[in-house]
Short mmCIF file of C-alpha atoms in Angstrom, two decimals:
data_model
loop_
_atom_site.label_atom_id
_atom_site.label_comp_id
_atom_site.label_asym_id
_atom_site.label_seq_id
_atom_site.Cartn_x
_atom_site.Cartn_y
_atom_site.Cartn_z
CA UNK A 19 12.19 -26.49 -2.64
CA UNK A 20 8.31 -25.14 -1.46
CA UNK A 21 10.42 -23.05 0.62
CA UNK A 22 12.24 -20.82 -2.03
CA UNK A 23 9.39 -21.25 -4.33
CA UNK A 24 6.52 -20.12 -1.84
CA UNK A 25 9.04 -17.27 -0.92
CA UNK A 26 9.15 -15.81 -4.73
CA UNK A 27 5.86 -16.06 -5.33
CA UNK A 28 5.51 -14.37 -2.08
CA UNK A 29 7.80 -11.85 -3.01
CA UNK A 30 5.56 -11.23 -7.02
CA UNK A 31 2.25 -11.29 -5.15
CA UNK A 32 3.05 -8.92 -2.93
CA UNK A 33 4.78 -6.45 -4.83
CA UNK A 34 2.38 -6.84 -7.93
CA UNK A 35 -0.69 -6.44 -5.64
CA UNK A 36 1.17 -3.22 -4.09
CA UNK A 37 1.55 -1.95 -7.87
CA UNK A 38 -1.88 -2.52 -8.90
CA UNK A 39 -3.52 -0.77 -5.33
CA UNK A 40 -1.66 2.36 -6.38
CA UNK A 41 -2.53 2.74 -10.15
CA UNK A 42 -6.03 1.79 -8.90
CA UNK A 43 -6.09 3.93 -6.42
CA UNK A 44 -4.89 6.56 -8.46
CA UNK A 45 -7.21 6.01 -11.01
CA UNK A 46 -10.61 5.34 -8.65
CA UNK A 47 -9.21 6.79 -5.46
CA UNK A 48 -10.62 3.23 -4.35
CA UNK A 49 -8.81 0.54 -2.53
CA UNK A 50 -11.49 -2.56 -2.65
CA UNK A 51 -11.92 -5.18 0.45
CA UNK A 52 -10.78 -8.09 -2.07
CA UNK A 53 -7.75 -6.31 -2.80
CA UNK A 54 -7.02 -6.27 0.96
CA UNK A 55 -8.25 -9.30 1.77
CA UNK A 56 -5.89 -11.35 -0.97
CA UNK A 57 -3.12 -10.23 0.46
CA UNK A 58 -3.96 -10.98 4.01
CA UNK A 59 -5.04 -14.87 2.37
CA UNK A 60 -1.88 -14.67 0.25
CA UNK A 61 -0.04 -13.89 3.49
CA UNK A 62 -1.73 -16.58 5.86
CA UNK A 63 -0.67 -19.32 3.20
CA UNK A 64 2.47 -18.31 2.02
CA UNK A 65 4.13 -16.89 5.18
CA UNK A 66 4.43 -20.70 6.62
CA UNK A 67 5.03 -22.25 3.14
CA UNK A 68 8.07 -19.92 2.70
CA UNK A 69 9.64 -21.10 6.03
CA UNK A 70 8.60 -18.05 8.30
CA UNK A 71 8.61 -18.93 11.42
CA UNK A 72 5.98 -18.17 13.97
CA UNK A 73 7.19 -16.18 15.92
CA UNK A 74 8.70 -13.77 13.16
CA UNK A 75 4.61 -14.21 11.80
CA UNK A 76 2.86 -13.64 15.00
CA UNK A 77 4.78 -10.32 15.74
CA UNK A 78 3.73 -9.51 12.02
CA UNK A 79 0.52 -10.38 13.15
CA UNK A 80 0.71 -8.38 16.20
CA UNK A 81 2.56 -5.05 14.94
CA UNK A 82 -0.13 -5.00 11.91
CA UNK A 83 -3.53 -5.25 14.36
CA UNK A 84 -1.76 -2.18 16.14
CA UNK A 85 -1.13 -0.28 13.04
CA UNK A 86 -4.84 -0.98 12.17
CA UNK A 87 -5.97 0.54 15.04
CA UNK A 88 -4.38 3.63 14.29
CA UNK A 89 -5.27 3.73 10.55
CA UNK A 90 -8.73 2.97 11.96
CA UNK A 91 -8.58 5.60 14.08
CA UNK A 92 -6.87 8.00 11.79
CA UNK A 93 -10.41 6.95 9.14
CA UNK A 94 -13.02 7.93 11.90
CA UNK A 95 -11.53 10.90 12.81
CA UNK A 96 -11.70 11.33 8.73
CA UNK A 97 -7.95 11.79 7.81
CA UNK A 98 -7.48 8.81 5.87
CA UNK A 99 -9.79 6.89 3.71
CA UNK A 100 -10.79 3.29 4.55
CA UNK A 101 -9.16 1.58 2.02
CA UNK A 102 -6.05 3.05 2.87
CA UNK A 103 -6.45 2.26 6.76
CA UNK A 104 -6.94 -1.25 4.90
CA UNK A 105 -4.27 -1.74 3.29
CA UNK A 106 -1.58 0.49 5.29
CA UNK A 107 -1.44 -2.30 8.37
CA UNK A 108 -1.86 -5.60 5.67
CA UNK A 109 1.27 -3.25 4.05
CA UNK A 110 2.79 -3.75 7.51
CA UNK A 111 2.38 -7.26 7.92
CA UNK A 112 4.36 -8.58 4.83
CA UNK A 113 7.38 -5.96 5.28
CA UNK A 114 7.46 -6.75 8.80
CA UNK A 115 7.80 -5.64 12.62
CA UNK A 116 11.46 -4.51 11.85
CA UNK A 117 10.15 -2.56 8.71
CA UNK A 118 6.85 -0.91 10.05
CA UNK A 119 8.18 2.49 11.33
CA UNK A 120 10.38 2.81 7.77
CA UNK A 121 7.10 1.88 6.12
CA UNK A 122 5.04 4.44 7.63
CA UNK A 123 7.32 7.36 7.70
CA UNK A 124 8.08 6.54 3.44
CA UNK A 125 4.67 6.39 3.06
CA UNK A 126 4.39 9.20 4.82
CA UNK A 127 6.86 10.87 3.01
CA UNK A 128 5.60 10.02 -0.53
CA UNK A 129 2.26 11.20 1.04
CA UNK A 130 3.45 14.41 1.13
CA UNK A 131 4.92 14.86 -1.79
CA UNK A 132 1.74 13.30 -3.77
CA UNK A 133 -0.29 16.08 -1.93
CA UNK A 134 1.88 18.85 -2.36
CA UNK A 135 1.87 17.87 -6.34
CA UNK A 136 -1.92 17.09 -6.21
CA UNK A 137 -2.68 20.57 -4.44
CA UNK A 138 -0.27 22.20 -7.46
CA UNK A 139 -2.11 20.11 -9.84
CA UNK A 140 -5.62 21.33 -8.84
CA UNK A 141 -4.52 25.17 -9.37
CA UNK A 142 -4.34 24.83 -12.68
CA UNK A 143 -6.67 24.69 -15.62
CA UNK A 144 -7.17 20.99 -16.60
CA UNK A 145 -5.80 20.24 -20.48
CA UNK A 146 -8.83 18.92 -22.61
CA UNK A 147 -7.32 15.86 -23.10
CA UNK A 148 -7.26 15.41 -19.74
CA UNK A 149 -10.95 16.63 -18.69
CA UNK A 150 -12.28 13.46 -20.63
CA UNK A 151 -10.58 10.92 -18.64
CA UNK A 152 -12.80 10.29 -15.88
CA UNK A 153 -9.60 9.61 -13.32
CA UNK A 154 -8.11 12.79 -14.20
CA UNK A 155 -10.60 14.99 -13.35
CA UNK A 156 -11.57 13.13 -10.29
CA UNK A 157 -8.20 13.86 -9.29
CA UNK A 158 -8.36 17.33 -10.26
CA UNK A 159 -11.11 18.54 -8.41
CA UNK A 160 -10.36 20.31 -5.04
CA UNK A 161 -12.74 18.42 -2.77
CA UNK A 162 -11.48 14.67 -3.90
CA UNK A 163 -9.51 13.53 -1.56
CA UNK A 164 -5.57 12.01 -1.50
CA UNK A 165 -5.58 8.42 -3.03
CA UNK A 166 -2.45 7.55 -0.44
CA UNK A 167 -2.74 4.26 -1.84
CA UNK A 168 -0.55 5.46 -4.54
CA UNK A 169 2.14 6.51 -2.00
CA UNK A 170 2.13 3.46 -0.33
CA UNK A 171 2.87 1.27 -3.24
CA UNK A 172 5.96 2.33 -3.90
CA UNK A 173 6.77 2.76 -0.22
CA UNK A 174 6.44 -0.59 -0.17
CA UNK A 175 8.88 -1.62 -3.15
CA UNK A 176 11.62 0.56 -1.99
CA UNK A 177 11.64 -1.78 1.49
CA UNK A 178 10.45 -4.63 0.20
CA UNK A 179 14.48 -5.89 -0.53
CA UNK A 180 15.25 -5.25 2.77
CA UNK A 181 12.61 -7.48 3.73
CA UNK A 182 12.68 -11.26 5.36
CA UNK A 183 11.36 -12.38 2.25
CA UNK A 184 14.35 -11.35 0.16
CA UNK A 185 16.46 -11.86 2.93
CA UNK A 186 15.03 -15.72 2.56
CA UNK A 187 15.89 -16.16 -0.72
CA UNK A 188 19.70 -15.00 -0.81
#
């Protein structure tokens, strides 16, 4: 009984944390440390109270601190904000070793596309409406940067079925 409930609310943390990092990252082109560091609490506890075992952890575990390194990399070289080399491997660890290259190369791919649309975006004149909302012309203006937050969200959702969480409650 823990088993299936620990998975499901496994399965709503993660995906409702994923939802809120993009709108808030989106909207603040922040990702905060708490943010991060729920899910990687969340994780800890409810990866063995949904009947993971450890080795299927541990690789999660392992496949994540690589993927941080990277994303780490990736910040101090200045390509990718922190929060986003945050949350990218933490990302990894819940979907999975068998899910981290399908992660990375849909969040990639939404990447791009929120970019290309962000880039269109800026060329244009900003509405009034628009120009007072503070998140909308932060967004707007050509030296803000690309709140990939946003793109990993739903990168996320679109694997997260296909995940040993769902897989663990079917």
């Amino acid at each position: 009984m823990i088993s299936t409930s620990a998975t499901w609310l496994a399965f709503l943390v993660f995906a409702g944390t994923m939802t809120y990092a993009g709108v808030k990252d989106l909207a603040t082109m922040t990702i905060s440390n708490r943010l991060v560091g729920f899910l990687l609490v969340a994780f800890a506890v409810l990866a063995p109270l949904a009947g993971l075992d450890l080795s299927t952890i541990w690789s999660s575990i392992l496949v994540a601190s690589a993927v941080l390194a990277c994303t780490f990399a990736f910040f101090a070289l200045g390509w990718i904000g922190g929060g986003d080399a945050k949350l990218l491997p933490v990302a990894v660890l819940w979907l999975g070793p068998a899910l981290a290259l399908d992660f990375v190369v849909y969040a990639s791919l939404l990447g791009a596309v929120l970019t290309l649309t962000l880039l269109q975006f800026r060329r244009v004149p900003l509405p009034v409406v628009l120009k007072k909302r503070a998140w909308s012309s932060r967004l707007h203006q050509p030296q803000s940067g690309i709140p990939y937050g946003a793109a990993m969200a739903p990168a996320a959702l679109l694997l997260l079925p296909e995940s040993h969480w769902f897989s663990a409650l079917l």
